[in-house]
Amino acid sequence: MDLKKLEVWLITGSQHLYGDETLRQVAEHSGIIADAFNHSTQIAIRIVCKPTVKTPDEIFRVCSDANISPDCIGIITWMHTFSPAKMWIRGLNVLHKPILHLHTQFNRDIPWSDIDMDFMNLNQSAHGDREFGHLLTRMRIDRKIVAGHWQDEKTLDQINTWSRAAAGWHDWQGARFVRFGDNMRQVAVTEGDKVEAEIQFGYSVNTHGIGDLVKVIGQVSEESIDKLVSEYEEKYVVSDSLRKGGQRHDSLREAARIERGLTAFLEEGNYKGFTDTFEDLHGLRQLPGIATQRLMAAGFGFGAEGDWKTAALVRAMKVMAAGLPGGNSFMEDYTYHFEPDNQLVLGAHMLEICESIADSRPSCEIHPLGIGGKEDPVRLVFNSGEGPAINASLIDLGNRFRLLVNEVIAVAPLRALPKLPVARVLWKPYPDMRAGCAAWILAGGAHHTCYSQNLGAVHMQDFAEMAGLEFVLIGKNTDIYQLRNELRWNDAYYSDERKAR
C-alpha cells in the first residue's frame, strides 16, 4: 500500500478585499507549506496545494471536485486572511470528504521591529480561522482541528495521524467483503446490520456458499502449490513432519492449495477482506490457518466465525498503518493470568493471528484443532513483540455502531509455551486489569478485536469522527464511574435517530 498515491488537498481561504499583492503572497505561502509537508518524513500522504479560494463559486467548485476525485481522501482548510464564512456554506453543504482545519500562521514569530498593517492584513489566521470554525460548528460539521505552527513537529504528527485515518476511511468507500458461509450459530456479537453498515460506512458485505470457494480451490495447479510450499520452507521454520518426505507433507500442500484458491477468489472478486467459520467447512479438508494469516499480512481484513465488522476494521487499520513498523491483526481475548501484581491477558485465536505482529521468524506447524470435524490445520506459531498497543472493536448496538478502543502494553511471555500451538500475545490492559476488563464489558465490547502495534487511540478517534461512529476509549485515566456516565450520556445523545446514523 503506497499512501503517497493518495492526496489531501490544501485549500486556503481569503477574499478580494486585500488586493492582488496580498493574494499573491497567500498563494505563495500556501505552496511553500504544501511543499514542506510533502518533503517531511512525518506525513505519509501527498499534499496538493489548490488555488486560493476567494468567492462562493470557487469554494463550491473545489469542494465538488474533491468529492469526485478518486485520489482525494480529504481536505485541509486554512484561512490565511479573513475569509467571510458565509462564502463557504454552499461548498460545505455538498462536501463529502473529511476536513482537517489547520489553524496556523505562515510566520512563526511576530516581526517586532517591522510589523505594520500590511503584515496584519496578510496574517489574519488568528481571527480568520475563528470565523471559519464558527460556521463549521453551527453547521454541525465534524472535523479535526490542529492548532500550531506548520513547521512544528506536533503539528506535522497530528496532520499525519488524521491523514492516515482518512486513508482508512477512503479505502472503505466501495470496498467489498465476502463471508464464506454464515456466522457462528447462536453468537450475538458477530451479527449486525449489513445494510446500515453500507449506508454509513460505504462498504458492502455479501455471502458466498463455501462450495463457491471449494470450486476455485479445486482448480489450483500442482505447479502453483509447489512454488508456495517452497516459499513456506524458505520463509518459516517448517516442522519436519510437514517437509517433503514427512508424514504430514500432504497437509502442507493442502494448506497451500487453500491459500492459492482463497487468494484467487478474493482477487477475482475485488474483495478487501473475508470471514469464515469452523461450523461451515463443507468441501474443505481443513480450516484455513496459514492461508488466513498470510492473507492478513498481505493487507486483507479478516474476521472469524463470520465477524464481518472486525474483518472490515482489520482492513481499515492495515491501510491506516501502511509503511509503519509493527503490525495489525485479528485478535481475541482468550484467557487470563491472575497473578497478583502481574495480571495479564493472553490474546490468541484458534489459528488466525497475522504474522505482521510476530517478534521473530514464525514456525510452520500442524496440530489438532478439536472443533470443526476436519483434518488438522497448518498454522504459523509465534510470540508477538513487546510495547504499547491497542485493541479496537466495532460493535452494533442496534441504533448505532460503537468503536471501542483499549490501550494496552504488550509484554514478553513469563515462561516458554511449548504446548500452545497458536500464535499469541500477552498484554496488560489500561488502566489496570480489573478496571480495564470491567470497562470493556460495561461498554459492550466484542471478544473479537483488531490488535495494533503501530496505531494509537488518536488514529482511531479521528477515524471514528469521519465514519460517524461513537468512540469510547479505555485508557490510562479511565475511571469506571465516569465511564458509566459517559456511556449514559452517549445513549441520550444517540437517542435521536438522525445522530445515530
C-alpha atoms as one frame of an Amber mdcrd trajectory, in Angstrom:
protein
   0.000   0.000   0.000   1.627   3.225  -1.182  -0.091   6.053   0.676   1.745
   8.617  -1.463  -0.654   7.714  -4.271  -3.402   9.356  -2.199  -3.948  13.092
  -1.919  -5.039  15.560   0.715  -5.929  18.946  -0.744  -4.737  22.105   0.999
  -7.432  24.735   0.414  -6.569  28.232   1.594  -9.295  30.808   2.137  -9.068
  34.539   1.508 -11.085  37.247  -0.282 -10.580  40.019  -2.870 -10.678  42.768
  -0.249  -6.912  42.915   0.272  -5.698  43.326  -3.298  -3.626  41.341  -5.764
  -0.312  41.580  -3.903  -1.738  40.081  -0.734  -3.409  37.286  -2.718  -0.123
  36.578  -4.481   1.612  36.190  -1.127  -1.201  33.988   0.191  -0.801  31.636
  -2.770   2.980  31.620  -2.425   2.838  30.825   1.278   0.323  28.019   0.734
   2.595  26.465  -1.874   5.585  26.632   0.451   3.633  24.936   3.250   2.367
  22.158   0.972   5.865  21.595  -0.384   7.268  21.387   3.145   4.596  18.842
   4.110   5.489  16.724   1.090   9.178  16.756   1.985   8.504  15.889   5.617
   9.136  12.295   6.645   6.331  12.673   9.194   3.474  12.921   6.675   2.658
   9.793   4.664   0.065  11.269   2.290   0.763  13.593  -0.642  -0.412  17.169
  -0.027  -1.775  19.014  -3.073  -1.973  22.796  -2.904  -5.127  24.080  -4.618
  -5.596  27.680  -5.806  -6.675  30.144  -3.135 -10.465  30.334  -2.854 -11.950
  33.831  -2.705 -15.603  33.503  -3.709 -18.574  31.213  -3.012 -18.359  29.793
  -6.557 -14.657  28.946  -6.218 -15.318  27.217  -2.887 -18.244  25.251  -4.302
 -16.172  24.089  -7.277 -13.201  22.895  -5.260 -15.435  21.051  -2.787 -17.308
  19.415  -5.673 -14.030  18.479  -7.343 -12.778  16.919  -4.087 -15.885  14.752
  -3.930 -15.376  13.215  -7.350 -11.588  12.913  -7.272 -10.668   9.216  -6.860
  -7.374  10.142  -5.193  -8.506  12.913  -2.829  -9.120  11.445   0.640  -9.785
  14.715   2.464  -9.107  18.431   2.605  -7.057  20.707   4.837  -8.569  24.163
   5.193  -6.667  27.243   6.350  -7.775  30.864   6.450  -4.560  32.783   5.731
  -6.508  36.034   5.806 -10.060  36.684   6.884 -12.405  34.661   4.642 -16.067
  35.516   5.320 -17.565  32.181   6.323 -20.918  32.585   4.594 -18.976  32.114
   1.347 -18.285  28.528   2.429 -21.852  27.386   3.128 -22.759  26.055  -0.317
 -19.438  24.256  -0.741 -19.522  22.687   2.702 -23.098  21.546   2.134 -22.000
  19.335  -0.759 -18.629  18.209   0.599 -18.386  14.507   1.476 -14.680  14.289
   2.267 -13.127  14.600   5.756 -11.918  18.031   6.868  -8.856  18.990   8.852
  -8.991  22.624   9.927  -5.388  23.827  10.196  -5.144  26.847  12.484  -1.681
  28.152  11.731   0.224  31.203  10.505   2.936  31.418   7.894   5.276  33.459
  10.126   6.198  31.706  13.324   7.181  34.903  15.130   5.889  38.457  15.193
   8.439  40.679  13.372   8.612  43.074  16.273  10.585  45.898  14.641   8.894
  45.685  11.226   5.296  44.767  11.864   2.826  47.086  10.128  -0.737  46.939
   8.805   0.339  45.155   5.634   1.610  42.307   7.822  -1.584  42.397   9.879
  -3.814  42.244   6.789  -1.845  39.327   5.380  -1.607  37.268   8.566  -5.141
  37.117   9.940  -5.445  33.434  10.795  -5.925  34.281  14.456  -9.414  35.588
  13.726  -9.957  34.285  10.172  -9.912  30.692  11.393 -12.280  31.580  14.222
 -14.800  32.873  11.683 -14.481  29.639   9.698 -14.616  27.470  12.803 -17.790
  29.154  13.984 -19.557  28.244  10.769 -18.496  24.567  10.900 -19.709  24.359
  14.473 -23.027  25.942  13.553 -23.389  23.576  10.594 -22.607  20.633  12.918
 -19.750  19.512  10.685 -17.306  17.072  12.291 -13.683  17.926  11.631 -10.198
  17.658  13.055  -8.731  20.904  14.411  -4.951  21.228  14.500  -3.640  24.432
  16.080   0.052  25.258  15.889   2.792  26.441  13.585   3.005  24.436  10.376
   6.698  23.595  10.928   6.173  22.294  14.462   6.666  18.529  14.838   3.490
  18.167  16.886   1.518  19.832  14.110   3.041  17.531  11.499   2.333  14.495
  13.647  -1.323  15.457  14.092  -1.737  16.007  10.357  -0.157  12.637   9.640
  -2.384  10.846  12.152  -5.511  12.382  10.644  -4.306  11.672   7.104  -3.772
   8.013   7.907  -7.264   7.802   9.376  -8.600   9.447   6.210  -6.809   6.805
   4.131  -8.579   4.062   6.063 -11.938   5.774   5.619 -11.276   6.312   1.904
 -10.423   2.625   1.497 -13.823   1.630   2.915 -15.706   3.540   0.236 -16.916
   0.959  -2.263 -14.952  -1.822  -0.560 -16.271  -5.371  -0.784 -16.083  -8.014
   1.939 -17.111 -11.629   1.469 -18.484 -14.062   4.029 -17.882 -17.738   3.306
 -20.944 -19.256   4.901 -22.871 -17.656   7.746 -21.653 -16.577  11.167 -21.154
 -18.974  14.052 -24.546 -20.148  15.294 -26.090 -18.543  18.382 -23.335 -15.893
  18.674 -24.567 -12.334  19.222 -21.602 -10.095  18.555 -20.819 -11.395  15.061
 -24.305 -10.398  13.905 -25.033  -6.896  12.648 -26.944  -4.755  10.202 -25.075
  -5.059   6.916 -27.444  -2.681   5.130 -26.931   0.039   7.734 -23.192  -0.553
   7.555 -23.210   0.002   3.796 -25.268   3.182   4.200 -22.980   4.589   6.892
 -19.575   3.176   6.006 -19.677   2.715   2.239 -18.610  -0.928   2.069 -20.714
  -3.952   1.154 -20.806  -7.389   2.791 -22.170 -10.375   0.881 -22.126 -14.130
   1.363 -20.860 -16.933  -0.851 -21.502 -20.566  -0.105 -18.375 -22.430   0.851
 -18.875 -24.510  -2.291 -18.067 -21.475  -4.435 -14.679 -21.257  -2.745 -14.094
 -25.013  -2.893 -14.609 -24.919  -6.661 -11.846 -22.331  -7.073  -9.545 -24.219
  -4.704 -10.044 -27.329  -6.813  -8.669 -25.533  -9.875  -5.294 -24.708  -8.296
  -2.418 -26.295 -10.215   0.170 -28.575  -8.652   2.926 -26.338 -10.002   1.461
 -23.357  -8.150   1.331 -25.415  -4.959   4.973 -26.444  -5.416   6.058 -22.800
  -5.580   4.092 -21.816  -2.480   5.385 -24.785  -0.467   8.928 -23.736  -1.389
   8.107 -20.235  -0.152   6.867 -21.646   3.150  10.078 -23.619   3.608  12.220
 -20.580   2.827  10.340 -18.087   4.988   9.342 -20.142   8.038  10.768 -22.785
  10.329   8.747 -25.685   8.905   8.216 -28.734  11.102   9.974 -31.871   9.890
   6.670 -33.730   9.540   5.451 -31.088   7.071   8.545 -31.092   4.879   8.829
 -33.117   1.722   9.047 -36.754   2.708   7.458 -36.063   6.092   4.322 -37.839
   7.278   2.193 -34.669   7.101   3.596 -33.108   3.939   0.274 -33.639   2.166
  -1.369 -31.413   4.799   1.084 -28.611   3.988   0.293 -28.959   0.303  -3.425
 -28.825   1.087  -2.884 -25.653   3.124  -1.031 -24.144   0.157  -3.846 -25.194
  -2.170  -6.360 -23.413   0.075  -4.219 -20.273   0.177  -3.883 -20.161  -3.619
  -7.596 -20.713  -4.131  -8.643 -18.239  -1.457  -6.292 -15.603  -2.869  -7.632
 -16.125  -6.379 -11.235 -15.863  -5.180 -10.572 -12.606  -3.304  -8.608 -11.036
  -6.137 -11.106 -12.021  -8.828 -13.988 -10.612  -6.771 -12.016  -7.471  -5.797
 -12.615  -8.234  -2.111 -10.637  -6.462   0.597 -11.436  -8.947   3.342 -13.329
 -12.073   4.254 -14.771 -14.215   7.018 -15.189 -17.941   7.508 -16.385 -20.202
  10.302 -15.406 -23.652  11.509 -19.124 -24.553  11.522 -19.329 -24.279   7.736
 -16.416 -26.063   6.057 -18.275 -28.326   3.636 -15.818 -29.473   0.975 -12.707
 -28.093   2.722 -10.286 -30.602   4.186  -9.014 -28.160   6.850  -9.931 -24.780
   8.259  -7.807 -22.090   6.567  -4.996 -21.323   9.010  -1.725 -20.293   7.421
  -3.705 -19.019   4.416  -5.646 -16.572   6.580  -2.544 -15.483   8.472  -0.643
 -14.736   5.290  -3.556 -13.010   3.577  -3.855 -10.654   6.538  -0.136  -9.958
   6.280  -0.752  -9.065   2.621  -3.359  -6.487   3.668  -6.679  -8.330   3.617
  -9.096  -7.930   6.503 -10.311 -10.994   8.351 -12.893 -11.925  10.963 -13.501
 -15.412  12.316 -16.913 -17.009  12.788 -18.475 -14.700  10.211 -17.451 -11.488
  12.001 -17.603  -9.099   9.051 -17.387  -5.957  11.213 -13.983  -6.995  12.515
 -12.842  -8.028   9.034 -13.627  -4.529   7.767 -11.918  -2.917  10.771  -8.766
  -5.016  10.333  -8.579  -3.895   6.709  -9.049  -0.215   7.601  -6.381  -0.367
  10.295  -3.918  -2.064   7.966  -4.411   0.757   5.468  -4.009   3.407   8.168
  -0.767   1.796   9.327   0.784   1.244   5.883   4.535   1.773   5.999   4.786
   1.884   9.784   6.889  -0.635  11.737   4.848  -3.279  13.529   1.612  -4.932
  12.518  -2.141  -5.276  12.859  -4.039  -8.500  13.369  -7.376 -10.056  14.057
  -7.335 -10.886  17.772  -9.337 -12.383  20.605  -9.004 -12.076  24.381  -8.542
 -15.767  25.073  -7.517 -16.466  28.666  -6.220 -14.674  31.788  -3.226 -14.723
  34.105  -4.431 -13.519  37.512  -1.126 -13.487  39.364  -1.300 -10.690  41.989
   0.562  -7.564  40.834   1.194  -9.058  37.389  -2.181  -9.713  35.789  -2.189
 -10.388  32.057  -4.404 -11.192  29.100  -3.332 -13.920  26.689  -4.574 -12.936
  23.252  -4.792 -15.560  20.528  -7.236 -17.413  18.320  -7.599 -20.969  17.091
  -5.331 -20.261  14.117  -5.730 -16.837  12.611  -3.239 -14.335  14.039  -1.373
 -12.214  11.477   2.361 -12.774  11.172   2.882  -8.997  10.933   2.945  -8.859
  14.760   5.494 -11.690  15.179   8.656 -10.882  17.139  10.767 -13.481  15.312
  10.649 -15.959  12.457   7.402 -17.933  12.805   7.338 -21.704  12.832   5.004
 -23.586  10.494   3.323 -26.388  12.418   0.369 -28.766  12.322  -1.763 -29.653
  15.338  -5.260 -30.948  16.044  -7.967 -28.275  16.230 -10.551 -30.161  18.245
 -13.558 -28.450  16.622 -14.967 -28.312  13.113 -14.637 -32.048  12.378 -11.954
 -31.617   9.712  -8.316 -32.574   9.241  -5.636 -30.974  11.395  -4.903 -27.474
  10.019  -1.490 -25.989   9.289  -0.708 -22.724  11.044   2.081 -20.289  11.939
   3.106 -20.229  15.604   4.946 -17.302  17.197   5.109 -14.833  20.057   4.323
 -11.168  19.494   6.575  -8.250  20.302   6.541  -6.082  23.411   5.444  -2.463
  23.660   2.412  -0.174  23.563  -0.558  -1.339  21.502  -4.321  -1.028  21.212
  -7.282  -3.356  20.868 -10.168  -1.973  18.809 -13.669  -3.395  18.475 -16.505
  -2.326  16.170 -19.896  -3.307  17.579 -23.519  -2.898  16.512 -25.727  -1.574
  19.330 -28.930  -1.630  17.319 -29.388   2.107  16.843 -25.731   2.862  16.148
 -22.244   1.435  15.784 -19.663   1.950  18.529 -15.883   1.888  18.136 -14.323
   0.797  21.413 -10.563   1.092  21.968  -8.450  -0.163  24.866  -4.854   0.978
  25.230  -2.609  -1.887  26.365   1.045  -2.681  26.926   2.337  -5.937  25.449
   4.886  -7.967  27.430   7.071 -10.984  26.784   5.767 -14.381  27.929   6.776
 -15.076  31.515   7.775 -18.623  30.578   8.036 -20.776  27.467   4.789 -22.071
  25.948   5.931 -25.326  24.310   2.482 -26.938  24.158   0.452 -23.939  22.978
   0.046 -24.487  19.207  -1.112 -20.996  18.240   0.314 -17.520  17.677  -0.152
 -15.374  20.782   0.468 -12.081  22.536   0.417 -11.142  26.223  -0.697  -7.705
  27.340  -1.702  -5.626  30.330  -4.836  -3.563  29.697  -5.016   0.020  30.894
  -5.802   1.425  33.372  -5.298  -1.967  35.054  -6.619  -5.494  34.660  -9.587
  -5.108  36.991 -10.831  -1.775  35.623  -9.845  -2.433  32.011 -11.776  -5.682
  31.730 -14.776  -4.295  33.594 -14.835  -1.186  31.376 -14.688  -3.291  28.199
 -17.613  -5.435  29.309 -19.588  -2.398  30.508 -19.168  -0.770  27.075 -20.383
  -3.930  25.298 -17.058  -4.667  23.614 -16.759  -7.788  21.481 -14.465 -10.716
  22.148 -13.049 -10.162  18.634 -10.805  -7.150  18.052  -8.124  -5.733  15.829
  -4.834  -5.614  17.713  -2.424  -2.913  16.543   1.216  -2.302  17.388   1.560
   0.874  15.322  -1.698   2.803  15.641  -2.876   4.736  18.671  -6.137   5.906
  20.143  -5.918   9.221  18.263  -5.850   7.435  14.894  -8.985   5.590  15.876
 -10.708   8.675  17.243 -10.035  10.581  14.016 -11.340   7.599  12.042 -14.465
   7.413  14.197 -15.217  11.098  13.558 -15.014  10.542   9.803 -17.206   7.434
   9.971 -19.827   8.958  12.244 -19.010   6.378  14.906 -19.478   6.674  18.619
 -15.958   6.471  20.047 -15.218   5.116  23.525 -11.671   4.966  24.911 -10.420
   2.841  27.786  -7.008   4.210  28.676  -4.636   5.118  31.457  -7.038   7.604
  33.029 -10.273   5.642  32.697 -12.493   5.664  35.768 -15.432   3.238  35.837
 -17.750   5.777  37.481 -17.016   8.377  34.816 -17.173   5.810  32.011 -20.601
   4.662  33.149 -21.804   8.259  32.980 -20.154   8.775  29.582 -21.995   5.759
  28.192 -25.279   7.066  29.589 -24.694  10.482  28.044 -23.893   8.816  24.738
 -27.124   6.836  24.909 -29.025  10.085  25.360 -27.169  11.763  22.502 -27.765
   8.876  20.103 -31.417   8.508  21.059 -32.010  10.985  18.233 -32.240   8.783
  15.135 -30.510  11.354  12.975 -27.453  11.296  15.224 -27.464   7.501  15.367
 -26.727   7.329  11.635
